[in-house]
Amino acid sequence: MKFLVTGFEPFGTSTINPSAQVVQALAGRQFNGFVVETAVLPVQRHLGPQTLLNHVQQHQPDAVICLGEAGGRTAVSIERIAVNLLDFGIADNNGLVVQDEPIAPDGPAAYFATLPVRTLQQAVLAAGIPAELSLSAGAFLCNQVMYELLHFLAGQQLAVPAGFVHLPLLPEQAASQKPPRPSMALEGMVTAVTTILHTLHHVPQAPTLA
Ligand code: PCA
């Protein structure tokens, strides 16, 4: 089994992004029974999703997990839904601000993650790491790559489980903010993502919603 795991480069005023650090930590590791391809995506409206889809086409993974930073979150957040909306609160790394535009003008309003999100949350909790299910990945690049990934896989009729996981800030990012925001150590995030991969290796498909 082959996974593709992606993170994002730093954006906004930050010089680090926990998702890139998790991806770097996974990149050097050997796993029993599966391989992990990794990539760090640009925080740019066009280049971000394009880079992700290039990696999907190049590696042809059996499942895709995209990671990103979500300042203020208190737990590893497994996203349930990507919405067809671009509404940037800050500029992307190319200086672009997009408001009230669809990602795909002819696409559906939203996609559900095709991961067994509840099973993954429970597995991360059982590993001793705070984890939650989230109903919104926002309307910036993280939501956009999740939407474009699910839109691409649906269009190609590829039954490749895919979704998005938001990570809290690292302690060194949170400590410099006033007031300090919630954070999680890198080791905990790596444990969470590794647990997600091991769980998906055994239970890759999302249950059908009733
Ligand atoms: N977080 C941003 C974009 C890149 C990242 O790591 C987001 O939540 O959209």
Short mmCIF file of C-alpha atoms and ligand atoms in Angstrom, two decimals:
data_model
loop_
_atom_site.label_atom_id
_atom_site.label_comp_id
_atom_site.label_asym_id
_atom_site.label_seq_id
_atom_site.Cartn_x
_atom_site.Cartn_y
_atom_site.Cartn_z
CA MET A 1 0.00 0.00 0.00
CA LYS A 2 1.23 3.48 -0.86
CA PHE A 3 0.20 6.69 0.95
CA LEU A 4 0.72 10.25 -0.18
CA VAL A 5 1.03 12.63 2.80
CA THR A 6 1.35 16.35 2.15
CA GLY A 7 2.00 19.42 4.30
CA PHE A 8 2.14 23.14 3.54
CA GLU A 9 4.95 25.67 3.57
CA PRO A 10 4.74 28.50 6.17
CA PHE A 11 2.27 31.30 5.43
CA GLY A 12 1.10 34.61 6.86
CA THR A 13 3.51 35.94 9.47
CA SER A 14 4.88 32.53 10.47
CA THR A 15 8.23 31.13 9.40
CA ILE A 16 7.35 27.53 10.24
CA ASN A 17 4.40 25.25 9.56
CA PRO A 18 3.82 22.15 11.74
CA SER A 19 2.43 20.24 8.74
CA ALA A 20 5.73 20.63 6.85
CA GLN A 21 7.63 19.44 9.92
CA VAL A 22 5.42 16.36 10.30
CA VAL A 23 5.91 15.54 6.63
CA GLN A 24 9.69 15.91 7.00
CA ALA A 25 9.63 13.59 10.04
CA LEU A 26 7.67 10.94 8.10
CA ALA A 27 9.79 11.24 4.95
CA GLY A 28 12.78 9.43 6.43
CA ARG A 29 10.86 6.60 8.08
CA GLN A 30 10.36 2.94 7.19
CA PHE A 31 6.89 1.51 7.82
CA ASN A 32 5.84 -2.09 8.10
CA GLY A 33 3.56 -2.99 5.19
CA PHE A 34 3.24 0.38 3.47
CA VAL A 35 5.27 3.18 1.94
CA VAL A 36 4.77 6.91 2.42
CA GLU A 37 5.43 9.47 -0.30
CA THR A 38 5.53 13.06 0.90
CA ALA A 39 5.34 16.58 -0.48
CA VAL A 40 5.21 20.12 0.88
CA LEU A 41 2.74 22.29 -1.03
CA PRO A 42 3.00 26.03 -1.77
CA VAL A 43 0.38 28.22 -0.06
CA GLN A 44 -0.68 29.64 -3.41
CA ARG A 45 -4.09 29.57 -4.99
CA HIS A 46 -2.99 28.00 -8.28
CA LEU A 47 0.30 26.29 -7.43
CA GLY A 48 -0.93 24.62 -4.21
CA PRO A 49 -3.61 22.33 -5.67
CA GLN A 50 -1.67 21.93 -8.93
CA THR A 51 1.37 20.60 -7.02
CA LEU A 52 -0.83 18.20 -5.05
CA LEU A 53 -2.53 16.81 -8.16
CA ASN A 54 0.86 16.43 -9.89
CA HIS A 55 2.03 14.26 -6.97
CA VAL A 56 -1.19 12.22 -7.07
CA GLN A 57 -0.69 11.54 -10.78
CA GLN A 58 3.02 10.81 -10.36
CA HIS A 59 2.75 8.45 -7.34
CA GLN A 60 -0.74 6.96 -7.90
CA PRO A 61 -1.24 6.49 -4.15
CA ASP A 62 -3.79 4.15 -2.53
CA ALA A 63 -4.80 6.89 -0.08
CA VAL A 64 -4.05 10.60 0.34
CA ILE A 65 -3.81 12.55 3.60
CA CYS A 66 -3.22 16.30 3.37
CA LEU A 67 -2.05 18.16 6.47
CA GLY A 68 -2.16 21.86 7.33
CA GLU A 69 -1.84 24.28 10.21
CA ALA A 70 -4.90 25.71 11.97
CA GLY A 71 -3.92 28.26 14.60
CA GLY A 72 -6.30 28.19 17.56
CA ARG A 73 -7.31 24.52 17.27
CA THR A 74 -6.82 22.58 20.48
CA ALA A 75 -6.59 19.11 18.93
CA VAL A 76 -5.71 17.22 15.78
CA SER A 77 -8.75 18.03 13.63
CA ILE A 78 -9.94 15.50 11.09
CA GLU A 79 -11.93 17.41 8.51
CA ARG A 80 -15.26 15.98 7.35
CA ILE A 81 -16.17 18.42 4.56
CA ALA A 82 -14.55 20.58 1.86
CA VAL A 83 -16.73 23.41 0.52
CA ASN A 84 -16.70 24.93 -2.97
CA LEU A 85 -15.65 28.37 -1.75
CA LEU A 86 -12.56 30.59 -1.81
CA ASP A 87 -12.76 33.34 0.79
CA PHE A 88 -9.26 34.20 1.98
CA GLY A 89 -8.89 36.02 5.30
CA ILE A 90 -5.24 36.77 4.47
CA ALA A 91 -3.20 36.87 1.26
CA ASP A 92 -1.72 33.64 -0.04
CA ASN A 93 2.08 33.46 -0.44
CA ASN A 94 1.73 35.03 -3.88
CA GLY A 95 -0.02 38.11 -2.44
CA LEU A 96 -3.43 37.02 -3.75
CA VAL A 97 -6.65 37.56 -1.80
CA VAL A 98 -9.75 35.86 -3.20
CA GLN A 99 -13.24 36.52 -1.88
CA ASP A 100 -16.59 34.86 -2.51
CA GLU A 101 -15.46 32.76 -5.50
CA PRO A 102 -16.20 29.11 -6.16
CA ILE A 103 -13.25 26.70 -6.45
CA ALA A 104 -14.93 24.81 -9.28
CA PRO A 105 -17.77 26.85 -10.90
CA ASP A 106 -19.53 23.69 -12.09
CA GLY A 107 -18.61 21.54 -9.09
CA PRO A 108 -20.84 20.39 -6.23
CA ALA A 109 -21.25 22.65 -3.19
CA ALA A 110 -19.17 20.29 -1.05
CA TYR A 111 -17.46 16.93 -0.78
CA PHE A 112 -17.25 14.65 2.23
CA ALA A 113 -13.81 13.26 3.07
CA THR A 114 -13.63 9.68 1.82
CA LEU A 115 -11.74 8.56 4.93
CA PRO A 116 -13.25 6.62 7.87
CA VAL A 117 -13.06 9.82 9.91
CA ARG A 118 -14.69 8.52 13.11
CA THR A 119 -12.46 5.44 13.18
CA LEU A 120 -9.39 7.62 12.67
CA GLN A 121 -10.40 10.03 15.45
CA GLN A 122 -10.91 7.13 17.86
CA ALA A 123 -7.55 5.60 16.92
CA VAL A 124 -5.73 8.91 17.54
CA LEU A 125 -7.51 9.34 20.89
CA ALA A 126 -6.57 5.78 21.85
CA ALA A 127 -2.94 6.68 21.11
CA GLY A 128 -3.27 9.39 23.78
CA ILE A 129 -3.40 12.40 21.45
CA PRO A 130 -6.31 14.91 21.53
CA ALA A 131 -8.34 14.55 18.31
CA GLU A 132 -11.65 15.89 17.04
CA LEU A 133 -13.85 15.81 13.96
CA SER A 134 -14.22 19.20 12.28
CA LEU A 135 -17.03 20.51 10.07
CA SER A 136 -15.00 23.17 8.32
CA ALA A 137 -11.49 23.36 6.92
CA GLY A 138 -12.06 27.11 6.41
CA ALA A 139 -12.08 28.83 3.02
CA PHE A 140 -8.33 29.22 2.39
CA LEU A 141 -5.78 26.87 0.85
CA CYS A 142 -6.43 23.86 3.10
CA ASN A 143 -10.10 23.70 2.17
CA GLN A 144 -9.16 24.37 -1.46
CA VAL A 145 -6.68 21.49 -1.79
CA MET A 146 -9.09 19.15 -0.01
CA TYR A 147 -11.89 20.16 -2.38
CA GLU A 148 -9.73 19.96 -5.52
CA LEU A 149 -8.34 16.57 -4.49
CA LEU A 150 -11.80 15.08 -3.90
CA HIS A 151 -13.11 16.74 -7.09
CA PHE A 152 -10.24 15.27 -9.13
CA LEU A 153 -10.65 11.76 -7.67
CA ALA A 154 -14.43 11.87 -8.20
CA GLY A 155 -13.97 13.08 -11.79
CA GLN A 156 -11.50 10.28 -12.53
CA GLN A 157 -13.76 7.77 -10.72
CA LEU A 158 -10.82 6.77 -8.55
CA ALA A 159 -11.82 5.07 -5.28
CA VAL A 160 -8.79 6.48 -3.46
CA PRO A 161 -9.60 7.41 0.17
CA ALA A 162 -8.62 11.03 0.70
CA GLY A 163 -9.03 13.80 3.22
CA PHE A 164 -7.52 16.54 5.29
CA VAL A 165 -6.18 16.83 8.84
CA HIS A 166 -5.57 20.22 10.49
CA LEU A 167 -2.87 20.47 13.16
CA PRO A 168 -2.61 22.94 16.06
CA LEU A 169 0.30 25.35 16.32
CA LEU A 170 3.68 24.13 17.57
CA PRO A 171 4.57 25.38 21.09
CA GLU A 172 7.24 27.72 19.68
CA GLN A 173 4.61 29.37 17.42
CA ALA A 174 1.98 29.61 20.17
CA ALA A 175 4.36 31.04 22.78
CA SER A 176 5.11 34.13 20.71
CA GLN A 177 1.44 35.11 20.42
CA LYS A 178 -0.40 37.37 22.85
CA PRO A 179 -2.29 35.82 24.49
CA PRO A 180 -0.57 32.45 23.85
CA ARG A 181 -2.69 30.08 21.78
CA PRO A 182 -3.21 26.31 22.11
CA SER A 183 -0.38 24.13 20.85
CA MET A 184 0.83 20.56 20.49
CA ALA A 185 4.38 19.20 20.46
CA LEU A 186 5.66 17.89 17.14
CA GLU A 187 6.07 14.40 18.61
CA GLY A 188 2.33 14.21 19.38
CA MET A 189 1.42 15.32 15.86
CA VAL A 190 3.76 12.73 14.33
CA THR A 191 2.21 10.05 16.56
CA ALA A 192 -1.27 11.15 15.45
CA VAL A 193 -0.46 11.03 11.73
CA THR A 194 1.42 7.73 12.06
CA THR A 195 -1.59 6.29 13.91
CA ILE A 196 -3.86 7.52 11.09
CA LEU A 197 -1.68 5.76 8.50
CA HIS A 198 -1.56 2.48 10.44
CA THR A 199 -5.34 2.61 10.94
CA LEU A 200 -5.99 3.35 7.25
CA HIS A 201 -3.73 0.47 6.32
CA HIS A 202 -6.25 -1.80 8.05
CA VAL A 203 -9.52 0.13 7.46
CA PRO A 204 -9.10 2.25 4.33
CA GLN A 205 -12.73 2.82 3.32
CA ALA A 206 -15.17 5.32 4.79
CA PRO A 207 -18.47 3.79 5.91
CA THR A 208 -21.42 4.94 3.82
CA LEU A 209 -23.42 7.67 5.57
CA ALA A 210 -26.93 6.54 6.46
N1 PCA B 1 -3.06 26.25 6.75
C1 PCA B 1 -3.84 27.13 5.91
C2 PCA B 1 -3.19 27.07 4.55
C3 PCA B 1 -1.88 26.40 4.75
C4 PCA B 1 -1.93 25.84 6.12
O1 PCA B 1 -1.06 25.11 6.61
C5 PCA B 1 -5.33 26.79 5.93
O2 PCA B 1 -5.83 26.33 6.97
O3 PCA B 1 -6.01 26.99 4.93
#
